[in-house]
């Protein structure tokens, strides 16, 4: 939080950029609670504040690394689905879905995919992020999860 205050005093960046930078700095040290405090305090003053997709990716990677998958799902709901301009990279979403599958949380993985607003998913057309999920199921020889519900 001290770094956040320090960045605020430098006028080279906009307030939003300073806040994003402070959050990124916290995440580099895996200080999720500090980063969350910055987000909450910013939202008191900036009604439509949202976190950039690159920062969302950092959060998701830390949650996966620390096996805090349920926290990642809640985070996506709060920071991607709820904010008007919230976005997530398809690769980050698929990373989380695969991590859930590896923890035998198929129901959570499917619910995550069903509940995310598709307009909030940023897809790099050069990479085949969604086919990575299909490949995961094929590699695990779990074709039952490839079939839709009737």
mmCIF file of N, CA and C in Angstrom:
data_model
loop_
_atom_site.group_PDB
_atom_site.id
_atom_site.type_symbol
_atom_site.label_atom_id
_atom_site.label_comp_id
_atom_site.label_asym_id
_atom_site.label_seq_id
_atom_site.Cartn_x
_atom_site.Cartn_y
_atom_site.Cartn_z
ATOM 1 N N UNK A 1 0.829 -1.183 0.000
ATOM 2 C CA UNK A 1 0.000 0.000 0.000
ATOM 3 C C UNK A 1 0.881 1.256 0.000
ATOM 4 N N UNK A 2 2.047 1.180 0.630
ATOM 5 C CA UNK A 2 2.974 2.314 0.600
ATOM 6 C C UNK A 2 3.399 2.615 -0.829
ATOM 7 N N UNK A 3 3.623 1.551 -1.605
ATOM 8 C CA UNK A 3 4.006 1.735 -3.006
ATOM 9 C C UNK A 3 2.877 2.405 -3.779
ATOM 10 N N UNK A 4 1.639 2.080 -3.428
ATOM 11 C CA UNK A 4 0.484 2.691 -4.075
ATOM 12 C C UNK A 4 0.482 4.192 -3.802
ATOM 13 N N UNK A 5 0.725 4.577 -2.556
ATOM 14 C CA UNK A 5 0.767 5.999 -2.197
ATOM 15 C C UNK A 5 1.920 6.698 -2.916
ATOM 16 N N UNK A 6 3.074 6.006 -3.000
ATOM 17 C CA UNK A 6 4.240 6.571 -3.680
ATOM 18 C C UNK A 6 3.944 6.812 -5.162
ATOM 19 N N UNK A 7 3.293 5.859 -5.800
ATOM 20 C CA UNK A 7 2.946 6.017 -7.210
ATOM 21 C C UNK A 7 1.935 7.137 -7.426
ATOM 22 N N UNK A 8 1.039 7.336 -6.455
ATOM 23 C CA UNK A 8 0.045 8.399 -6.571
ATOM 24 C C UNK A 8 0.706 9.775 -6.610
ATOM 25 N N UNK A 9 1.826 9.906 -5.895
ATOM 26 C CA UNK A 9 2.478 11.205 -5.827
ATOM 27 C C UNK A 9 3.227 11.543 -7.114
ATOM 28 N N UNK A 10 3.595 10.574 -7.893
ATOM 29 C CA UNK A 10 4.234 10.832 -9.179
ATOM 30 C C UNK A 10 3.140 11.141 -10.187
ATOM 31 N N UNK A 11 3.259 12.235 -10.887
ATOM 32 C CA UNK A 11 2.198 12.657 -11.794
ATOM 33 C C UNK A 11 2.389 12.199 -13.231
ATOM 34 N N UNK A 12 3.304 11.304 -13.482
ATOM 35 C CA UNK A 12 3.563 10.862 -14.848
ATOM 36 C C UNK A 12 2.487 9.898 -15.349
ATOM 37 N N UNK A 13 1.830 9.210 -14.461
ATOM 38 C CA UNK A 13 0.808 8.238 -14.827
ATOM 39 C C UNK A 13 -0.563 8.747 -14.403
ATOM 40 N N UNK A 14 -1.602 8.283 -15.089
ATOM 41 C CA UNK A 14 -2.964 8.606 -14.660
ATOM 42 C C UNK A 14 -3.245 7.862 -13.363
ATOM 43 N N UNK A 15 -4.295 8.265 -12.668
ATOM 44 C CA UNK A 15 -4.642 7.592 -11.417
ATOM 45 C C UNK A 15 -4.910 6.114 -11.648
ATOM 46 N N UNK A 16 -5.611 5.788 -12.751
ATOM 47 C CA UNK A 16 -5.905 4.395 -13.057
ATOM 48 C C UNK A 16 -4.608 3.611 -13.326
ATOM 49 N N UNK A 17 -3.693 4.215 -14.078
ATOM 50 C CA UNK A 17 -2.415 3.543 -14.367
ATOM 51 C C UNK A 17 -1.602 3.335 -13.097
ATOM 52 N N UNK A 18 -1.634 4.323 -12.213
ATOM 53 C CA UNK A 18 -0.905 4.201 -10.943
ATOM 54 C C UNK A 18 -1.476 3.061 -10.105
ATOM 55 N N UNK A 19 -2.795 2.987 -10.085
ATOM 56 C CA UNK A 19 -3.441 1.930 -9.313
ATOM 57 C C UNK A 19 -3.122 0.564 -9.912
ATOM 58 N N UNK A 20 -3.209 0.448 -11.231
ATOM 59 C CA UNK A 20 -2.888 -0.827 -11.899
ATOM 60 C C UNK A 20 -1.443 -1.225 -11.591
ATOM 61 N N UNK A 21 -0.531 -0.256 -11.630
ATOM 62 C CA UNK A 21 0.890 -0.521 -11.374
ATOM 63 C C UNK A 21 1.091 -0.976 -9.925
ATOM 64 N N UNK A 22 0.404 -0.336 -8.993
ATOM 65 C CA UNK A 22 0.514 -0.724 -7.581
ATOM 66 C C UNK A 22 0.006 -2.152 -7.378
ATOM 67 N N UNK A 23 -1.076 -2.498 -8.047
ATOM 68 C CA UNK A 23 -1.625 -3.856 -7.947
ATOM 69 C C UNK A 23 -0.621 -4.852 -8.518
ATOM 70 N N UNK A 24 -0.053 -4.528 -9.680
ATOM 71 C CA UNK A 24 0.945 -5.414 -10.298
ATOM 72 C C UNK A 24 2.144 -5.619 -9.381
ATOM 73 N N UNK A 25 2.580 -4.544 -8.716
ATOM 74 C CA UNK A 25 3.714 -4.643 -7.796
ATOM 75 C C UNK A 25 3.383 -5.596 -6.647
ATOM 76 N N UNK A 26 2.197 -5.489 -6.112
ATOM 77 C CA UNK A 26 1.768 -6.404 -5.042
ATOM 78 C C UNK A 26 1.763 -7.849 -5.542
ATOM 79 N N UNK A 27 1.274 -8.040 -6.749
ATOM 80 C CA UNK A 27 1.167 -9.397 -7.283
ATOM 81 C C UNK A 27 2.533 -10.007 -7.561
ATOM 82 N N UNK A 28 3.495 -9.181 -7.926
ATOM 83 C CA UNK A 28 4.849 -9.701 -8.144
ATOM 84 C C UNK A 28 5.394 -10.332 -6.875
ATOM 85 N N UNK A 29 4.987 -9.789 -5.729
ATOM 86 C CA UNK A 29 5.370 -10.363 -4.442
ATOM 87 C C UNK A 29 4.328 -11.326 -3.907
ATOM 88 N N UNK A 30 3.360 -11.677 -4.750
ATOM 89 C CA UNK A 30 2.245 -12.564 -4.392
ATOM 90 C C UNK A 30 1.490 -12.083 -3.162
ATOM 91 N N UNK A 31 1.357 -10.783 -3.030
ATOM 92 C CA UNK A 31 0.626 -10.169 -1.915
ATOM 93 C C UNK A 31 -0.813 -9.919 -2.367
ATOM 94 N N UNK A 32 -1.581 -10.984 -2.447
ATOM 95 C CA UNK A 32 -2.955 -10.907 -2.942
ATOM 96 C C UNK A 32 -3.840 -10.035 -2.054
ATOM 97 N N UNK A 33 -3.668 -10.152 -0.749
ATOM 98 C CA UNK A 33 -4.508 -9.379 0.173
ATOM 99 C C UNK A 33 -4.259 -7.879 0.022
ATOM 100 N N UNK A 34 -2.979 -7.498 -0.124
ATOM 101 C CA UNK A 34 -2.654 -6.082 -0.313
ATOM 102 C C UNK A 34 -3.235 -5.566 -1.622
ATOM 103 N N UNK A 35 -3.101 -6.363 -2.679
ATOM 104 C CA UNK A 35 -3.643 -5.973 -3.978
ATOM 105 C C UNK A 35 -5.160 -5.809 -3.893
ATOM 106 N N UNK A 36 -5.809 -6.712 -3.189
ATOM 107 C CA UNK A 36 -7.267 -6.637 -3.034
ATOM 108 C C UNK A 36 -7.680 -5.391 -2.259
ATOM 109 N N UNK A 37 -6.898 -5.011 -1.258
ATOM 110 C CA UNK A 37 -7.191 -3.794 -0.499
ATOM 111 C C UNK A 37 -7.111 -2.563 -1.405
ATOM 112 N N UNK A 38 -6.130 -2.541 -2.287
ATOM 113 C CA UNK A 38 -5.984 -1.416 -3.217
ATOM 114 C C UNK A 38 -7.202 -1.343 -4.135
ATOM 115 N N UNK A 39 -7.631 -2.503 -4.633
ATOM 116 C CA UNK A 39 -8.804 -2.539 -5.518
ATOM 117 C C UNK A 39 -10.036 -2.008 -4.786
ATOM 118 N N UNK A 40 -10.253 -2.512 -3.571
ATOM 119 C CA UNK A 40 -11.437 -2.091 -2.810
ATOM 120 C C UNK A 40 -11.398 -0.599 -2.475
ATOM 121 N N UNK A 41 -10.239 -0.105 -2.076
ATOM 122 C CA UNK A 41 -10.153 1.318 -1.736
ATOM 123 C C UNK A 41 -10.333 2.178 -2.988
ATOM 124 N N UNK A 42 -9.856 1.723 -4.127
ATOM 125 C CA UNK A 42 -10.026 2.472 -5.378
ATOM 126 C C UNK A 42 -11.487 2.519 -5.776
ATOM 127 N N UNK A 43 -12.203 1.424 -5.586
ATOM 128 C CA UNK A 43 -13.621 1.384 -5.969
ATOM 129 C C UNK A 43 -14.486 2.324 -5.139
ATOM 130 N N UNK A 44 -14.008 2.730 -3.971
ATOM 131 C CA UNK A 44 -14.759 3.692 -3.168
ATOM 132 C C UNK A 44 -14.825 5.042 -3.880
ATOM 133 N N UNK A 45 -13.790 5.328 -4.686
ATOM 134 C CA UNK A 45 -13.691 6.632 -5.341
ATOM 135 C C UNK A 45 -13.919 6.575 -6.847
ATOM 136 N N UNK A 46 -13.667 5.402 -7.439
ATOM 137 C CA UNK A 46 -13.820 5.248 -8.886
ATOM 138 C C UNK A 46 -14.846 4.150 -9.122
ATOM 139 N N UNK A 47 -16.062 4.556 -9.384
ATOM 140 C CA UNK A 47 -17.185 3.616 -9.469
ATOM 141 C C UNK A 47 -16.961 2.502 -10.500
ATOM 142 N N UNK A 48 -16.457 2.843 -11.672
ATOM 143 C CA UNK A 48 -16.328 1.851 -12.745
ATOM 144 C C UNK A 48 -14.899 1.344 -12.910
ATOM 145 N N UNK A 49 -14.144 1.316 -11.816
ATOM 146 C CA UNK A 49 -12.767 0.820 -11.891
ATOM 147 C C UNK A 49 -12.773 -0.661 -12.269
ATOM 148 N N UNK A 50 -11.870 -1.038 -13.158
ATOM 149 C CA UNK A 50 -11.712 -2.442 -13.522
ATOM 150 C C UNK A 50 -10.225 -2.758 -13.639
ATOM 151 N N UNK A 51 -9.912 -4.026 -13.531
ATOM 152 C CA UNK A 51 -8.530 -4.488 -13.613
ATOM 153 C C UNK A 51 -8.259 -4.942 -15.042
ATOM 154 N N UNK A 52 -7.113 -4.564 -15.576
ATOM 155 C CA UNK A 52 -6.731 -4.986 -16.927
ATOM 156 C C UNK A 52 -6.595 -6.503 -16.999
ATOM 157 N N UNK A 53 -6.811 -7.031 -18.182
ATOM 158 C CA UNK A 53 -6.746 -8.483 -18.403
ATOM 159 C C UNK A 53 -5.369 -9.044 -18.061
ATOM 160 N N UNK A 54 -4.312 -8.273 -18.277
ATOM 161 C CA UNK A 54 -2.969 -8.762 -17.932
ATOM 162 C C UNK A 54 -2.832 -8.955 -16.427
ATOM 163 N N UNK A 55 -3.467 -8.082 -15.650
ATOM 164 C CA UNK A 55 -3.426 -8.202 -14.193
ATOM 165 C C UNK A 55 -4.305 -9.371 -13.740
ATOM 166 N N UNK A 56 -5.434 -9.560 -14.407
ATOM 167 C CA UNK A 56 -6.292 -10.724 -14.127
ATOM 168 C C UNK A 56 -5.472 -12.007 -14.312
ATOM 169 N N UNK A 57 -4.681 -12.051 -15.372
ATOM 170 C CA UNK A 57 -3.835 -13.225 -15.640
ATOM 171 C C UNK A 57 -2.857 -13.463 -14.498
ATOM 172 N N UNK A 58 -2.249 -12.386 -13.989
ATOM 173 C CA UNK A 58 -1.326 -12.537 -12.866
ATOM 174 C C UNK A 58 -2.040 -13.139 -11.657
ATOM 175 N N UNK A 59 -3.208 -12.610 -11.346
ATOM 176 C CA UNK A 59 -3.999 -13.137 -10.229
ATOM 177 C C UNK A 59 -4.284 -14.631 -10.427
ATOM 178 N N UNK A 60 -4.808 -14.991 -11.595
ATOM 179 C CA UNK A 60 -5.186 -16.382 -11.861
ATOM 180 C C UNK A 60 -3.974 -17.296 -11.717
ATOM 181 N N UNK A 61 -2.837 -16.873 -12.248
ATOM 182 C CA UNK A 61 -1.623 -17.697 -12.147
ATOM 183 C C UNK A 61 -1.221 -17.933 -10.692
ATOM 184 N N UNK A 62 -1.335 -16.907 -9.863
ATOM 185 C CA UNK A 62 -0.993 -17.054 -8.440
ATOM 186 C C UNK A 62 -1.994 -17.986 -7.753
ATOM 187 N N UNK A 63 -3.278 -17.802 -8.040
ATOM 188 C CA UNK A 63 -4.290 -18.691 -7.461
ATOM 189 C C UNK A 63 -4.024 -20.141 -7.846
ATOM 190 N N UNK A 64 -3.707 -20.392 -9.102
ATOM 191 C CA UNK A 64 -3.438 -21.763 -9.563
ATOM 192 C C UNK A 64 -2.191 -22.307 -8.869
ATOM 193 N N UNK A 65 -1.141 -21.509 -8.842
ATOM 194 C CA UNK A 65 0.119 -21.931 -8.211
ATOM 195 C C UNK A 65 -0.098 -22.340 -6.755
ATOM 196 N N UNK A 66 -0.955 -21.593 -6.062
ATOM 197 C CA UNK A 66 -1.206 -21.852 -4.646
ATOM 198 C C UNK A 66 -2.420 -22.749 -4.396
ATOM 199 N N UNK A 67 -2.930 -23.332 -5.475
ATOM 200 C CA UNK A 67 -4.077 -24.250 -5.411
ATOM 201 C C UNK A 67 -5.293 -23.617 -4.727
ATOM 202 N N UNK A 68 -5.503 -22.341 -4.996
ATOM 203 C CA UNK A 68 -6.655 -21.602 -4.455
ATOM 204 C C UNK A 68 -7.667 -21.418 -5.594
ATOM 205 N N UNK A 69 -8.132 -22.536 -6.107
ATOM 206 C CA UNK A 69 -8.965 -22.514 -7.300
ATOM 207 C C UNK A 69 -10.348 -21.919 -7.040
ATOM 208 N N UNK A 70 -10.919 -22.200 -5.890
ATOM 209 C CA UNK A 70 -12.229 -21.621 -5.573
ATOM 210 C C UNK A 70 -12.108 -20.093 -5.480
ATOM 211 N N UNK A 71 -11.017 -19.621 -4.877
ATOM 212 C CA UNK A 71 -10.784 -18.172 -4.793
ATOM 213 C C UNK A 71 -10.677 -17.569 -6.193
ATOM 214 N N UNK A 72 -10.077 -18.302 -7.114
ATOM 215 C CA UNK A 72 -9.951 -17.823 -8.495
ATOM 216 C C UNK A 72 -11.318 -17.679 -9.148
ATOM 217 N N UNK A 73 -12.205 -18.632 -8.881
ATOM 218 C CA UNK A 73 -13.563 -18.568 -9.444
ATOM 219 C C UNK A 73 -14.298 -17.338 -8.907
ATOM 220 N N UNK A 74 -14.217 -17.118 -7.598
ATOM 221 C CA UNK A 74 -14.860 -15.951 -6.977
ATOM 222 C C UNK A 74 -14.251 -14.668 -7.547
ATOM 223 N N UNK A 75 -12.948 -14.665 -7.705
ATOM 224 C CA UNK A 75 -12.247 -13.503 -8.252
ATOM 225 C C UNK A 75 -12.747 -13.173 -9.664
ATOM 226 N N UNK A 76 -12.907 -14.184 -10.497
ATOM 227 C CA UNK A 76 -13.407 -13.963 -11.859
ATOM 228 C C UNK A 76 -14.819 -13.389 -11.815
ATOM 229 N N UNK A 77 -15.638 -13.893 -10.924
ATOM 230 C CA UNK A 77 -16.993 -13.359 -10.795
ATOM 231 C C UNK A 77 -16.948 -11.871 -10.418
ATOM 232 N N UNK A 78 -16.099 -11.536 -9.468
ATOM 233 C CA UNK A 78 -16.044 -10.166 -8.960
ATOM 234 C C UNK A 78 -15.300 -9.198 -9.874
ATOM 235 N N UNK A 79 -14.262 -9.678 -10.554
ATOM 236 C CA UNK A 79 -13.392 -8.770 -11.303
ATOM 237 C C UNK A 79 -13.519 -8.867 -12.824
ATOM 238 N N UNK A 80 -14.215 -9.882 -13.308
ATOM 239 C CA UNK A 80 -14.429 -10.000 -14.750
ATOM 240 C C UNK A 80 -15.917 -9.852 -15.067
ATOM 241 N N UNK A 81 -16.742 -10.675 -14.428
ATOM 242 C CA UNK A 81 -18.173 -10.653 -14.745
ATOM 243 C C UNK A 81 -18.877 -9.380 -14.281
ATOM 244 N N UNK A 82 -18.575 -8.914 -13.091
ATOM 245 C CA UNK A 82 -19.329 -7.781 -12.532
ATOM 246 C C UNK A 82 -18.930 -6.419 -13.113
ATOM 247 N N UNK A 83 -17.640 -6.070 -13.172
ATOM 248 C CA UNK A 83 -17.297 -4.761 -13.744
ATOM 249 C C UNK A 83 -17.668 -4.685 -15.230
ATOM 250 N N UNK A 84 -18.204 -3.556 -15.615
ATOM 251 C CA UNK A 84 -18.645 -3.370 -17.000
ATOM 252 C C UNK A 84 -17.522 -3.653 -18.004
ATOM 253 N N UNK A 85 -16.317 -3.192 -17.706
ATOM 254 C CA UNK A 85 -15.208 -3.345 -18.643
ATOM 255 C C UNK A 85 -14.248 -4.473 -18.271
ATOM 256 N N UNK A 86 -14.622 -5.330 -17.336
ATOM 257 C CA UNK A 86 -13.758 -6.446 -16.946
ATOM 258 C C UNK A 86 -13.583 -7.427 -18.098
ATOM 259 N N UNK A 87 -12.363 -7.914 -18.288
ATOM 260 C CA UNK A 87 -12.057 -8.866 -19.359
ATOM 261 C C UNK A 87 -11.049 -9.891 -18.847
ATOM 262 N N UNK A 88 -11.038 -11.054 -19.486
ATOM 263 C CA UNK A 88 -10.077 -12.104 -19.160
ATOM 264 C C UNK A 88 -9.578 -12.710 -20.468
ATOM 265 N N UNK A 89 -8.291 -13.027 -20.501
ATOM 266 C CA UNK A 89 -7.756 -13.711 -21.669
ATOM 267 C C UNK A 89 -8.237 -15.155 -21.670
ATOM 268 N N UNK A 90 -8.546 -15.651 -22.852
ATOM 269 C CA UNK A 90 -8.998 -17.033 -22.983
ATOM 270 C C UNK A 90 -7.968 -17.989 -22.389
ATOM 271 N N UNK A 91 -6.703 -17.699 -22.583
ATOM 272 C CA UNK A 91 -5.644 -18.586 -22.071
ATOM 273 C C UNK A 91 -5.708 -18.698 -20.548
ATOM 274 N N UNK A 92 -5.989 -17.594 -19.861
ATOM 275 C CA UNK A 92 -6.085 -17.631 -18.393
ATOM 276 C C UNK A 92 -7.293 -18.430 -17.945
ATOM 277 N N UNK A 93 -8.399 -18.244 -18.644
ATOM 278 C CA UNK A 93 -9.621 -18.984 -18.328
ATOM 279 C C UNK A 93 -9.395 -20.481 -18.520
ATOM 280 N N UNK A 94 -8.779 -20.851 -19.627
ATOM 281 C CA UNK A 94 -8.523 -22.268 -19.905
ATOM 282 C C UNK A 94 -7.524 -22.843 -18.907
ATOM 283 N N UNK A 95 -6.501 -22.075 -18.531
ATOM 284 C CA UNK A 95 -5.556 -22.545 -17.504
ATOM 285 C C UNK A 95 -6.298 -22.913 -16.226
ATOM 286 N N UNK A 96 -7.239 -22.059 -15.819
ATOM 287 C CA UNK A 96 -8.001 -22.321 -14.600
ATOM 288 C C UNK A 96 -8.921 -23.524 -14.774
ATOM 289 N N UNK A 97 -9.583 -23.634 -15.899
ATOM 290 C CA UNK A 97 -10.472 -24.779 -16.143
ATOM 291 C C UNK A 97 -9.678 -26.088 -16.097
ATOM 292 N N UNK A 98 -8.521 -26.108 -16.718
ATOM 293 C CA UNK A 98 -7.688 -27.319 -16.694
ATOM 294 C C UNK A 98 -7.221 -27.614 -15.266
ATOM 295 N N UNK A 99 -6.850 -26.581 -14.508
ATOM 296 C CA UNK A 99 -6.444 -26.794 -13.105
ATOM 297 C C UNK A 99 -7.600 -27.376 -12.300
ATOM 298 N N UNK A 100 -8.813 -26.899 -12.542
ATOM 299 C CA UNK A 100 -9.988 -27.447 -11.859
ATOM 300 C C UNK A 100 -10.191 -28.907 -12.238
ATOM 301 N N UNK A 101 -10.055 -29.213 -13.505
ATOM 302 C CA UNK A 101 -10.206 -30.601 -13.963
ATOM 303 C C UNK A 101 -9.166 -31.511 -13.306
ATOM 304 N N UNK A 102 -7.943 -31.007 -13.190
ATOM 305 C CA UNK A 102 -6.881 -31.807 -12.575
ATOM 306 C C UNK A 102 -7.141 -32.057 -11.096
ATOM 307 N N UNK A 103 -7.973 -31.223 -10.481
ATOM 308 C CA UNK A 103 -8.364 -31.416 -9.081
ATOM 309 C C UNK A 103 -9.704 -32.147 -8.976
ATOM 310 N N UNK A 104 -10.129 -32.746 -10.100
ATOM 311 C CA UNK A 104 -11.400 -33.485 -10.162
ATOM 312 C C UNK A 104 -12.607 -32.607 -9.838
ATOM 313 N N UNK A 105 -12.539 -31.348 -10.266
ATOM 314 C CA UNK A 105 -13.646 -30.418 -10.047
ATOM 315 C C UNK A 105 -14.329 -30.095 -11.371
ATOM 316 N N UNK A 106 -14.770 -31.140 -12.060
ATOM 317 C CA UNK A 106 -15.382 -30.968 -13.380
ATOM 318 C C UNK A 106 -16.616 -30.070 -13.306
ATOM 319 N N UNK A 107 -17.435 -30.266 -12.285
ATOM 320 C CA UNK A 107 -18.654 -29.457 -12.151
ATOM 321 C C UNK A 107 -18.299 -27.975 -12.048
ATOM 322 N N UNK A 108 -17.291 -27.635 -11.232
ATOM 323 C CA UNK A 108 -16.865 -26.239 -11.091
ATOM 324 C C UNK A 108 -16.322 -25.687 -12.408
ATOM 325 N N UNK A 109 -15.575 -26.527 -13.139
ATOM 326 C CA UNK A 109 -15.018 -26.107 -14.422
ATOM 327 C C UNK A 109 -16.123 -25.779 -15.417
ATOM 328 N N UNK A 110 -17.125 -26.634 -15.485
ATOM 329 C CA UNK A 110 -18.238 -26.420 -16.412
ATOM 330 C C UNK A 110 -19.043 -25.189 -16.002
ATOM 331 N N UNK A 111 -19.312 -25.051 -14.712
ATOM 332 C CA UNK A 111 -20.062 -23.881 -14.234
ATOM 333 C C UNK A 111 -19.320 -22.578 -14.531
ATOM 334 N N UNK A 112 -18.000 -22.608 -14.380
ATOM 335 C CA UNK A 112 -17.203 -21.421 -14.686
ATOM 336 C C UNK A 112 -17.379 -21.034 -16.153
ATOM 337 N N UNK A 113 -17.285 -22.008 -17.030
ATOM 338 C CA UNK A 113 -17.443 -21.734 -18.456
ATOM 339 C C UNK A 113 -18.859 -21.287 -18.797
ATOM 340 N N UNK A 114 -19.840 -21.879 -18.143
ATOM 341 C CA UNK A 114 -21.237 -21.520 -18.410
ATOM 342 C C UNK A 114 -21.585 -20.118 -17.897
ATOM 343 N N UNK A 115 -20.960 -19.726 -16.786
ATOM 344 C CA UNK A 115 -21.345 -18.483 -16.126
ATOM 345 C C UNK A 115 -20.564 -17.254 -16.569
ATOM 346 N N UNK A 116 -19.527 -17.437 -17.345
ATOM 347 C CA UNK A 116 -18.775 -16.263 -17.783
ATOM 348 C C UNK A 116 -19.413 -15.692 -19.044
ATOM 349 N N UNK A 117 -19.510 -14.402 -19.076
ATOM 350 C CA UNK A 117 -20.070 -13.701 -20.232
ATOM 351 C C UNK A 117 -19.044 -13.808 -21.369
ATOM 352 N N UNK A 118 -19.417 -14.434 -22.461
ATOM 353 C CA UNK A 118 -18.471 -14.669 -23.553
ATOM 354 C C UNK A 118 -17.916 -13.376 -24.148
ATOM 355 N N UNK A 119 -18.637 -12.276 -24.006
ATOM 356 C CA UNK A 119 -18.132 -11.000 -24.527
ATOM 357 C C UNK A 119 -16.962 -10.470 -23.691
ATOM 358 N N UNK A 120 -16.734 -11.070 -22.535
ATOM 359 C CA UNK A 120 -15.649 -10.642 -21.655
ATOM 360 C C UNK A 120 -14.364 -11.442 -21.870
ATOM 361 N N UNK A 121 -14.404 -12.394 -22.800
ATOM 362 C CA UNK A 121 -13.245 -13.248 -23.056
ATOM 363 C C UNK A 121 -12.459 -12.678 -24.232
ATOM 364 N N UNK A 122 -11.191 -12.386 -23.978
ATOM 365 C CA UNK A 122 -10.309 -11.900 -25.029
ATOM 366 C C UNK A 122 -9.583 -13.095 -25.626
ATOM 367 N N UNK A 123 -9.776 -13.305 -26.905
ATOM 368 C CA UNK A 123 -9.197 -14.477 -27.560
ATOM 369 C C UNK A 123 -8.187 -14.035 -28.604
ATOM 370 N N UNK A 124 -6.973 -14.534 -28.477
ATOM 371 C CA UNK A 124 -5.943 -14.280 -29.468
ATOM 372 C C UNK A 124 -6.122 -15.308 -30.575
ATOM 373 N N UNK A 125 -6.514 -14.864 -31.725
ATOM 374 C CA UNK A 125 -6.834 -15.778 -32.824
ATOM 375 C C UNK A 125 -5.620 -16.574 -33.310
ATOM 376 N N UNK A 126 -4.423 -16.109 -32.969
ATOM 377 C CA UNK A 126 -3.224 -16.840 -33.383
ATOM 378 C C UNK A 126 -3.001 -18.085 -32.535
ATOM 379 N N UNK A 127 -3.535 -18.070 -31.329
ATOM 380 C CA UNK A 127 -3.388 -19.239 -30.465
ATOM 381 C C UNK A 127 -4.730 -19.943 -30.375
ATOM 382 N N UNK A 128 -4.678 -21.180 -30.122
ATOM 383 C CA UNK A 128 -5.900 -21.997 -30.071
ATOM 384 C C UNK A 128 -6.200 -22.365 -28.624
ATOM 385 N N UNK A 129 -6.591 -21.361 -27.839
ATOM 386 C CA UNK A 129 -6.783 -21.567 -26.410
ATOM 387 C C UNK A 129 -7.880 -22.569 -26.088
ATOM 388 N N UNK A 130 -9.026 -22.466 -26.771
ATOM 389 C CA UNK A 130 -10.125 -23.362 -26.447
ATOM 390 C C UNK A 130 -9.858 -24.782 -26.922
ATOM 391 N N UNK A 131 -9.093 -24.918 -27.996
ATOM 392 C CA UNK A 131 -8.758 -26.274 -28.444
ATOM 393 C C UNK A 131 -7.805 -26.948 -27.447
ATOM 394 N N UNK A 132 -7.100 -26.141 -26.642
ATOM 395 C CA UNK A 132 -6.235 -26.696 -25.601
ATOM 396 C C UNK A 132 -7.039 -27.486 -24.585
ATOM 397 N N UNK A 133 -8.239 -27.015 -24.286
ATOM 398 C CA UNK A 133 -9.113 -27.728 -23.360
ATOM 399 C C UNK A 133 -9.578 -29.043 -23.973
ATOM 400 N N UNK A 134 -9.940 -28.996 -25.228
ATOM 401 C CA UNK A 134 -10.344 -30.237 -25.917
ATOM 402 C C UNK A 134 -9.182 -31.226 -25.947
ATOM 403 N N UNK A 135 -7.998 -30.733 -26.235
ATOM 404 C CA UNK A 135 -6.809 -31.598 -26.252
ATOM 405 C C UNK A 135 -6.555 -32.206 -24.884
ATOM 406 N N UNK A 136 -6.800 -31.426 -23.832
ATOM 407 C CA UNK A 136 -6.620 -31.932 -22.471
ATOM 408 C C UNK A 136 -7.519 -33.150 -22.240
ATOM 409 N N UNK A 137 -8.801 -33.024 -22.616
ATOM 410 C CA UNK A 137 -9.730 -34.142 -22.437
ATOM 411 C C UNK A 137 -9.337 -35.338 -23.289
ATOM 412 N N UNK A 138 -8.913 -35.091 -24.504
ATOM 413 C CA UNK A 138 -8.495 -36.182 -25.395
ATOM 414 C C UNK A 138 -7.278 -36.886 -24.798
ATOM 415 N N UNK A 139 -6.295 -36.104 -24.337
ATOM 416 C CA UNK A 139 -5.090 -36.693 -23.742
ATOM 417 C C UNK A 139 -5.409 -37.525 -22.506
ATOM 418 N N UNK A 140 -6.423 -37.111 -21.753
ATOM 419 C CA UNK A 140 -6.823 -37.845 -20.550
ATOM 420 C C UNK A 140 -7.784 -38.989 -20.883
ATOM 421 N N UNK A 141 -8.092 -39.113 -22.178
ATOM 422 C CA UNK A 141 -9.013 -40.142 -22.665
ATOM 423 C C UNK A 141 -10.346 -40.067 -21.922
ATOM 424 N N UNK A 142 -10.839 -38.841 -21.775
ATOM 425 C CA UNK A 142 -12.078 -38.606 -21.058
ATOM 426 C C UNK A 142 -13.102 -38.000 -22.007
ATOM 427 N N UNK A 143 -13.518 -38.769 -22.968
ATOM 428 C CA UNK A 143 -14.430 -38.284 -23.997
ATOM 429 C C UNK A 143 -15.813 -37.946 -23.446
ATOM 430 N N UNK A 144 -16.178 -38.480 -22.297
ATOM 431 C CA UNK A 144 -17.496 -38.178 -21.738
ATOM 432 C C UNK A 144 -17.622 -36.690 -21.426
ATOM 433 N N UNK A 145 -16.521 -36.031 -21.111
ATOM 434 C CA UNK A 145 -16.572 -34.611 -20.780
ATOM 435 C C UNK A 145 -16.585 -33.731 -22.030
ATOM 436 N N UNK A 146 -16.405 -34.351 -23.182
ATOM 437 C CA UNK A 146 -16.450 -33.604 -24.431
ATOM 438 C C UNK A 146 -17.875 -33.473 -24.958
ATOM 439 N N UNK A 147 -18.794 -34.252 -24.411
ATOM 440 C CA UNK A 147 -20.164 -34.256 -24.905
ATOM 441 C C UNK A 147 -20.986 -33.241 -24.142
ATOM 442 N N UNK A 148 -21.853 -32.551 -24.865
ATOM 443 C CA UNK A 148 -22.731 -31.560 -24.249
ATOM 444 C C UNK A 148 -23.879 -32.235 -23.539
ATOM 445 N N UNK A 149 -24.526 -31.485 -22.674
ATOM 446 C CA UNK A 149 -25.707 -31.986 -21.977
ATOM 447 C C UNK A 149 -26.920 -31.860 -22.871
ATOM 448 N N UNK A 150 -27.742 -32.851 -22.897
ATOM 449 C CA UNK A 150 -28.936 -32.816 -23.742
ATOM 450 C C UNK A 150 -30.116 -32.275 -22.969
#
